[in-house]
Amino acid sequence: MAVYTQVESNDIEALLRRFQLGGLRSFRGIAEGVENSNFLIESDQARYILTLYEKRVDPADLPFFLGLMDHLNAAGIACPLPLRDASGAQLFTLKQRPAALISYLDGVSIESPSAQHCTQLGGALADLHRAQAGFNGRRKNALSLEGWASLVDKTSAAADTVTPGLSGILARERGALEAFWPASGALPEGVIHADLFPDNVFFLKGKLSGIIDFYFACNDALAYDVAICLNAWCFDKTHRFLSDRADALLQGYQAVRALTSAEQAALPMLCRGAAFRFLLTRLYDWLNPAPGALVKPKDPRDYVARLQHFQSASERTL
């Protein structure tokens, strides 16, 4: 989450009237994240999240994202619920941006998760993968092989200014992934979250209380979602891979949904792809910072280290 477009109190008051949510007590921008403008609203009835979808979000994708959250809520997954106004509309326009009001989830994200947190995360991810069955929406993963190639082309010229030799790393890994990435349909597929970092998972009194930020969700291999989580949850601040967290995450997942033998065999390569995806998007944002954002781009060098770990793990265990 972030703030790129400012709103005023009269905008929020009009919105609360439209949705019949009571009078405004307070609102503030939420500075975390990188994609959209987000505000925490407190009325005299409850708290809500207002999201203004910025230029990087294709408005044509919004029905998919909102419909997915509707579907997951109905299936018992603790995630935000898009609200509807009196006419039944979820989407509206504010400050010339598509926008939506979303229910508020209690809890806090964990900056340094424990193995116990990872066990719960693994189980929640498997629950999500089971719950997405029956959702009819489809969205291509724009950040897979084709998207990676485009990002390599856009960042290679300046990559060595971030880390010496990075352009060569990008070229070699692009070639390896294009040669060995699992073919479409080779692994069980469905709708994945695709961005399940610790800041997108809430805990309350030690228990996982909700999952947020579905704006990268897409159709892809379910095990790729697991690989993203292994990247996001299982390294410390010195970029050391923590096998106890990884084991806990996988055990939590497989207690709900067992990985197939093909998924287990593909997992090291999927982890490389996940590391490459976040290296590339962070590198692009680092080289092309968004003007006016209240949050600075995340350091891509974190994912150079993760990629190198999974490169060395490709022919052995993670």
Short mmCIF file of C-alpha atoms in Angstrom, two decimals:
data_model
loop_
_atom_site.label_atom_id
_atom_site.label_comp_id
_atom_site.label_asym_id
_atom_site.label_seq_id
_atom_site.Cartn_x
_atom_site.Cartn_y
_atom_site.Cartn_z
CA MET A 1 0.00 0.00 0.00
CA ALA A 2 1.06 3.62 -0.54
CA VAL A 3 -0.29 7.10 -1.25
CA TYR A 4 0.12 8.68 -4.69
CA THR A 5 -3.21 10.54 -4.95
CA GLN A 6 -4.45 12.70 -2.08
CA VAL A 7 -8.09 12.89 -0.97
CA GLU A 8 -9.87 15.38 1.29
CA SER A 9 -12.30 14.92 4.16
CA ASN A 10 -15.27 16.07 2.05
CA ASP A 11 -14.48 13.25 -0.44
CA ILE A 12 -14.57 10.70 2.37
CA GLU A 13 -17.74 12.13 3.89
CA ALA A 14 -19.53 11.88 0.54
CA LEU A 15 -18.33 8.31 0.15
CA LEU A 16 -19.62 7.28 3.57
CA ARG A 17 -23.01 8.78 2.74
CA ARG A 18 -23.10 6.91 -0.57
CA PHE A 19 -22.36 3.60 1.15
CA GLN A 20 -24.51 4.42 4.21
CA LEU A 21 -21.61 3.81 6.58
CA GLY A 22 -22.16 6.59 9.11
CA GLY A 23 -20.29 9.80 9.86
CA LEU A 24 -16.56 10.35 9.45
CA ARG A 25 -14.38 10.24 12.57
CA SER A 26 -10.93 10.17 10.97
CA PHE A 27 -8.94 9.05 7.97
CA ARG A 28 -5.26 8.81 7.07
CA GLY A 29 -3.06 7.63 4.24
CA ILE A 30 -1.31 4.27 4.52
CA ALA A 31 2.32 4.63 3.47
CA GLU A 32 3.32 0.95 3.10
CA GLY A 33 3.52 -0.76 -0.30
CA VAL A 34 4.09 0.41 -3.84
CA GLU A 35 1.07 -0.07 -6.11
CA ASN A 36 -2.05 1.92 -5.14
CA SER A 37 -3.19 4.80 -2.92
CA ASN A 38 -4.75 3.54 0.30
CA PHE A 39 -6.49 5.21 3.22
CA LEU A 40 -7.71 3.96 6.56
CA ILE A 41 -11.16 5.40 7.28
CA GLU A 42 -12.90 5.31 10.65
CA SER A 43 -16.60 6.13 10.72
CA ASP A 44 -18.90 6.04 13.71
CA GLN A 45 -19.82 2.49 12.63
CA ALA A 46 -16.54 0.75 11.77
CA ARG A 47 -13.18 0.99 9.97
CA TYR A 48 -12.70 0.64 6.21
CA ILE A 49 -9.95 0.76 3.61
CA LEU A 50 -10.32 3.07 0.62
CA THR A 51 -8.19 2.06 -2.36
CA LEU A 52 -7.56 4.27 -5.38
CA TYR A 53 -6.13 2.17 -8.20
CA GLU A 54 -3.20 3.90 -9.80
CA LYS A 55 -1.85 3.78 -13.34
CA ARG A 56 -0.03 0.45 -12.97
CA VAL A 57 -3.34 -1.35 -12.36
CA ASP A 58 -5.37 -2.17 -15.46
CA PRO A 59 -8.99 -1.18 -14.72
CA ALA A 60 -10.10 -4.20 -16.77
CA ASP A 61 -8.55 -6.43 -14.07
CA LEU A 62 -10.51 -4.92 -11.19
CA PRO A 63 -13.63 -7.12 -11.54
CA PHE A 64 -11.32 -10.16 -11.30
CA PHE A 65 -9.67 -8.92 -8.09
CA LEU A 66 -12.91 -7.87 -6.41
CA GLY A 67 -14.76 -10.98 -7.57
CA LEU A 68 -11.96 -13.16 -6.19
CA MET A 69 -12.23 -11.53 -2.76
CA ASP A 70 -16.01 -12.03 -2.85
CA HIS A 71 -15.52 -15.71 -3.72
CA LEU A 72 -12.87 -16.32 -1.05
CA ASN A 73 -14.98 -14.62 1.63
CA ALA A 74 -17.92 -16.83 0.74
CA ALA A 75 -15.61 -19.85 1.06
CA GLY A 76 -14.54 -18.83 4.57
CA ILE A 77 -11.14 -17.27 3.82
CA ALA A 78 -10.32 -14.31 6.10
CA CYS A 79 -9.66 -11.60 3.54
CA PRO A 80 -11.08 -8.12 2.84
CA LEU A 81 -14.60 -7.91 1.44
CA PRO A 82 -15.31 -5.25 -1.23
CA LEU A 83 -18.35 -3.23 -0.16
CA ARG A 84 -21.33 -2.38 -2.37
CA ASP A 85 -23.31 0.85 -2.47
CA ALA A 86 -27.12 0.98 -2.55
CA SER A 87 -27.11 0.19 -6.28
CA GLY A 88 -24.88 -2.85 -5.78
CA ALA A 89 -21.79 -1.24 -7.33
CA GLN A 90 -18.37 -2.03 -5.91
CA LEU A 91 -16.28 0.20 -8.19
CA PHE A 92 -16.55 3.98 -8.43
CA THR A 93 -14.35 6.90 -9.51
CA LEU A 94 -12.57 9.24 -7.10
CA LYS A 95 -9.96 11.84 -8.07
CA GLN A 96 -10.11 10.47 -11.62
CA ARG A 97 -9.04 7.04 -10.36
CA PRO A 98 -11.01 3.80 -10.17
CA ALA A 99 -11.66 3.13 -6.48
CA ALA A 100 -13.26 0.70 -4.03
CA LEU A 101 -14.14 0.54 -0.34
CA ILE A 102 -12.94 -2.61 1.38
CA SER A 103 -13.72 -4.05 4.81
CA TYR A 104 -11.05 -3.66 7.49
CA LEU A 105 -9.25 -6.66 8.98
CA ASP A 106 -7.90 -6.67 12.54
CA GLY A 107 -4.33 -7.78 13.15
CA VAL A 108 -0.74 -6.79 12.49
CA SER A 109 1.90 -8.06 10.10
CA ILE A 110 5.02 -9.75 11.50
CA GLU A 111 8.35 -8.29 10.43
CA SER A 112 10.43 -11.31 11.55
CA PRO A 113 8.17 -14.36 11.41
CA SER A 114 8.90 -17.47 13.45
CA ALA A 115 8.58 -21.07 12.32
CA GLN A 116 5.17 -21.12 14.03
CA HIS A 117 4.04 -18.15 11.93
CA CYS A 118 5.28 -19.97 8.83
CA THR A 119 3.32 -23.11 9.72
CA GLN A 120 0.14 -21.03 9.93
CA LEU A 121 1.00 -19.23 6.70
CA GLY A 122 1.49 -22.53 4.88
CA GLY A 123 -1.87 -23.80 6.06
CA ALA A 124 -3.63 -20.55 5.14
CA LEU A 125 -2.10 -20.60 1.66
CA ALA A 126 -3.28 -24.17 1.11
CA ASP A 127 -6.75 -23.19 2.36
CA LEU A 128 -6.76 -20.35 -0.18
CA HIS A 129 -5.73 -22.72 -2.96
CA ARG A 130 -8.55 -25.08 -2.07
CA ALA A 131 -11.06 -22.22 -1.73
CA GLN A 132 -10.26 -20.73 -5.14
CA ALA A 133 -11.66 -23.79 -6.88
CA GLY A 134 -14.90 -22.84 -8.57
CA PHE A 135 -13.95 -19.21 -9.12
CA ASN A 136 -14.60 -18.58 -12.80
CA GLY A 137 -12.44 -15.49 -13.28
CA ARG A 138 -9.21 -15.77 -15.22
CA ARG A 139 -6.22 -13.45 -15.33
CA LYS A 140 -2.93 -14.18 -17.05
CA ASN A 141 0.22 -13.84 -14.95
CA ALA A 142 1.87 -10.83 -16.58
CA LEU A 143 4.97 -11.36 -14.43
CA SER A 144 6.09 -14.74 -15.73
CA LEU A 145 8.51 -15.66 -18.54
CA GLU A 146 7.28 -13.09 -21.07
CA GLY A 147 7.10 -10.30 -18.50
CA TRP A 148 10.52 -11.19 -17.10
CA ALA A 149 12.09 -10.96 -20.54
CA SER A 150 10.60 -7.49 -21.01
CA LEU A 151 11.90 -6.34 -17.62
CA VAL A 152 15.40 -7.68 -18.36
CA ASP A 153 15.40 -5.65 -21.58
CA LYS A 154 14.29 -2.53 -19.69
CA THR A 155 16.78 -2.80 -16.81
CA SER A 156 19.95 -4.46 -18.10
CA ALA A 157 21.64 -1.27 -19.32
CA ALA A 158 21.62 0.27 -15.84
CA ALA A 159 21.68 -2.91 -13.74
CA ASP A 160 25.43 -2.78 -13.04
CA THR A 161 24.99 0.62 -11.37
CA VAL A 162 23.01 -1.19 -8.66
CA THR A 163 25.30 -4.21 -8.29
CA PRO A 164 28.44 -4.83 -10.40
CA GLY A 165 27.85 -7.77 -12.72
CA LEU A 166 24.08 -7.73 -12.29
CA SER A 167 23.38 -7.42 -16.02
CA GLY A 168 25.22 -10.69 -16.58
CA ILE A 169 23.28 -12.39 -13.77
CA LEU A 170 20.03 -11.27 -15.38
CA ALA A 171 21.00 -12.54 -18.83
CA ARG A 172 22.14 -15.95 -17.57
CA GLU A 173 19.10 -16.49 -15.35
CA ARG A 174 16.73 -15.44 -18.12
CA GLY A 175 18.23 -18.13 -20.32
CA ALA A 176 18.07 -20.80 -17.62
CA LEU A 177 14.45 -20.10 -16.76
CA GLU A 178 13.38 -20.02 -20.40
CA ALA A 179 15.01 -23.43 -20.83
CA PHE A 180 13.76 -25.16 -17.68
CA TRP A 181 10.56 -23.42 -16.53
CA PRO A 182 7.66 -25.89 -16.20
CA ALA A 183 5.38 -25.87 -19.21
CA SER A 184 1.83 -24.59 -18.86
CA GLY A 185 -0.37 -27.38 -17.54
CA ALA A 186 2.54 -29.49 -16.29
CA LEU A 187 1.64 -28.69 -12.66
CA PRO A 188 -1.71 -28.21 -10.89
CA GLU A 189 -2.97 -24.70 -11.63
CA GLY A 190 -5.52 -22.26 -10.30
CA VAL A 191 -5.78 -18.73 -8.95
CA ILE A 192 -2.78 -17.76 -6.82
CA HIS A 193 -2.18 -14.75 -4.57
CA ALA A 194 1.26 -14.15 -6.15
CA ASP A 195 2.39 -11.55 -3.57
CA LEU A 196 1.98 -13.18 -0.16
CA PHE A 197 4.72 -11.35 1.73
CA PRO A 198 4.64 -10.97 5.53
CA ASP A 199 3.19 -7.47 5.21
CA ASN A 200 0.16 -8.97 3.44
CA VAL A 201 -0.64 -11.40 6.26
CA PHE A 202 -2.13 -10.33 9.61
CA PHE A 203 -1.83 -12.04 12.99
CA LEU A 204 -3.89 -11.37 16.09
CA LYS A 205 -2.92 -12.83 19.48
CA GLY A 206 -0.53 -15.22 17.76
CA LYS A 207 -3.08 -16.53 15.27
CA LEU A 208 -3.27 -15.74 11.57
CA SER A 209 -6.23 -13.39 11.22
CA GLY A 210 -6.30 -12.46 7.56
CA ILE A 211 -4.72 -12.11 4.12
CA ILE A 212 -4.80 -8.85 2.18
CA ASP A 213 -3.67 -7.26 -1.11
CA PHE A 214 -4.89 -9.49 -3.93
CA TYR A 215 -3.87 -7.09 -6.71
CA PHE A 216 -1.28 -9.44 -8.23
CA ALA A 217 -3.59 -12.47 -8.12
CA CYS A 218 -3.63 -14.47 -11.35
CA ASN A 219 -3.87 -17.96 -12.79
CA ASP A 220 -0.67 -19.96 -12.51
CA ALA A 221 0.84 -23.08 -10.96
CA LEU A 222 -0.28 -23.40 -7.32
CA ALA A 223 3.24 -24.45 -6.30
CA TYR A 224 4.58 -21.15 -7.66
CA ASP A 225 2.65 -19.43 -4.86
CA VAL A 226 4.49 -21.70 -2.40
CA ALA A 227 7.80 -20.71 -4.00
CA ILE A 228 6.96 -17.01 -3.61
CA CYS A 229 6.30 -17.57 0.09
CA LEU A 230 9.57 -19.47 0.54
CA ASN A 231 11.35 -16.43 -0.89
CA ALA A 232 9.38 -13.92 1.15
CA TRP A 233 9.25 -15.66 4.55
CA CYS A 234 12.35 -17.83 4.85
CA PHE A 235 15.34 -15.47 4.79
CA ASP A 236 16.67 -13.25 7.57
CA LYS A 237 17.95 -9.71 7.21
CA THR A 238 21.45 -10.98 6.37
CA HIS A 239 19.93 -12.98 3.44
CA ARG A 240 20.53 -16.30 5.20
CA PHE A 241 18.07 -19.02 4.26
CA LEU A 242 16.27 -20.33 7.36
CA SER A 243 15.46 -23.98 6.77
CA ASP A 244 13.34 -24.24 9.94
CA ARG A 245 10.95 -21.64 8.54
CA ALA A 246 10.88 -23.36 5.14
CA ASP A 247 10.21 -26.77 6.68
CA ALA A 248 7.43 -25.31 8.83
CA LEU A 249 5.83 -23.52 5.88
CA LEU A 250 5.86 -26.67 3.74
CA GLN A 251 4.55 -28.83 6.57
CA GLY A 252 1.73 -26.38 7.22
CA TYR A 253 0.83 -26.33 3.54
CA GLN A 254 0.95 -30.10 3.05
CA ALA A 255 -1.18 -30.72 6.13
CA VAL A 256 -4.01 -29.14 4.11
CA ARG A 257 -3.03 -29.81 0.49
CA ALA A 258 -0.31 -32.32 -0.37
CA LEU A 259 2.12 -31.27 -3.09
CA THR A 260 2.32 -33.73 -5.96
CA SER A 261 5.62 -35.39 -6.80
CA ALA A 262 5.87 -33.16 -9.89
CA GLU A 263 5.36 -30.04 -7.77
CA GLN A 264 8.02 -31.12 -5.30
CA ALA A 265 10.49 -31.79 -8.12
CA ALA A 266 9.77 -28.39 -9.68
CA LEU A 267 9.94 -26.39 -6.46
CA PRO A 268 13.65 -25.41 -6.63
CA MET A 269 13.18 -24.00 -10.15
CA LEU A 270 9.95 -22.29 -9.11
CA CYS A 271 11.84 -20.67 -6.24
CA ARG A 272 14.43 -19.38 -8.71
CA GLY A 273 11.66 -17.92 -10.84
CA ALA A 274 10.05 -16.24 -7.84
CA ALA A 275 13.36 -14.72 -6.78
CA PHE A 276 13.95 -13.52 -10.35
CA ARG A 277 10.46 -11.98 -10.55
CA PHE A 278 10.92 -9.86 -7.42
CA LEU A 279 14.51 -8.98 -8.31
CA LEU A 280 13.33 -7.63 -11.65
CA THR A 281 10.32 -5.67 -10.40
CA ARG A 282 12.31 -4.18 -7.53
CA LEU A 283 15.15 -3.34 -9.90
CA TYR A 284 12.78 -1.61 -12.30
CA ASP A 285 11.19 0.41 -9.48
CA TRP A 286 14.65 1.27 -8.07
CA LEU A 287 15.74 2.62 -11.44
CA ASN A 288 12.38 4.32 -12.14
CA PRO A 289 11.03 5.67 -8.83
CA ALA A 290 7.41 6.82 -8.93
CA PRO A 291 7.16 10.61 -8.44
CA GLY A 292 5.21 11.66 -5.37
CA ALA A 293 5.13 8.29 -3.62
CA LEU A 294 5.40 8.37 0.18
CA VAL A 295 7.44 5.17 0.24
CA LYS A 296 10.85 4.56 -1.31
CA PRO A 297 11.47 1.61 -3.64
CA LYS A 298 12.60 -1.65 -2.07
CA ASP A 299 16.23 -2.67 -2.51
CA PRO A 300 16.59 -5.21 -5.36
CA ARG A 301 19.88 -6.49 -3.93
CA ASP A 302 17.93 -8.52 -1.35
CA TYR A 303 16.70 -10.67 -4.22
CA VAL A 304 20.10 -11.05 -5.82
CA ALA A 305 21.06 -12.96 -2.67
CA ARG A 306 17.86 -15.03 -2.70
CA LEU A 307 18.32 -15.88 -6.37
CA GLN A 308 21.89 -17.00 -5.76
CA HIS A 309 20.74 -19.25 -2.92
CA PHE A 310 18.13 -20.96 -5.06
CA GLN A 311 20.52 -21.24 -8.00
CA SER A 312 22.87 -23.24 -5.78
CA ALA A 313 19.92 -25.28 -4.50
CA SER A 314 18.54 -26.25 -7.92
CA GLU A 315 20.19 -29.66 -7.90
CA ARG A 316 19.71 -30.46 -4.22
CA THR A 317 17.19 -29.72 -1.50
CA LEU A 318 16.14 -26.11 -0.88
#
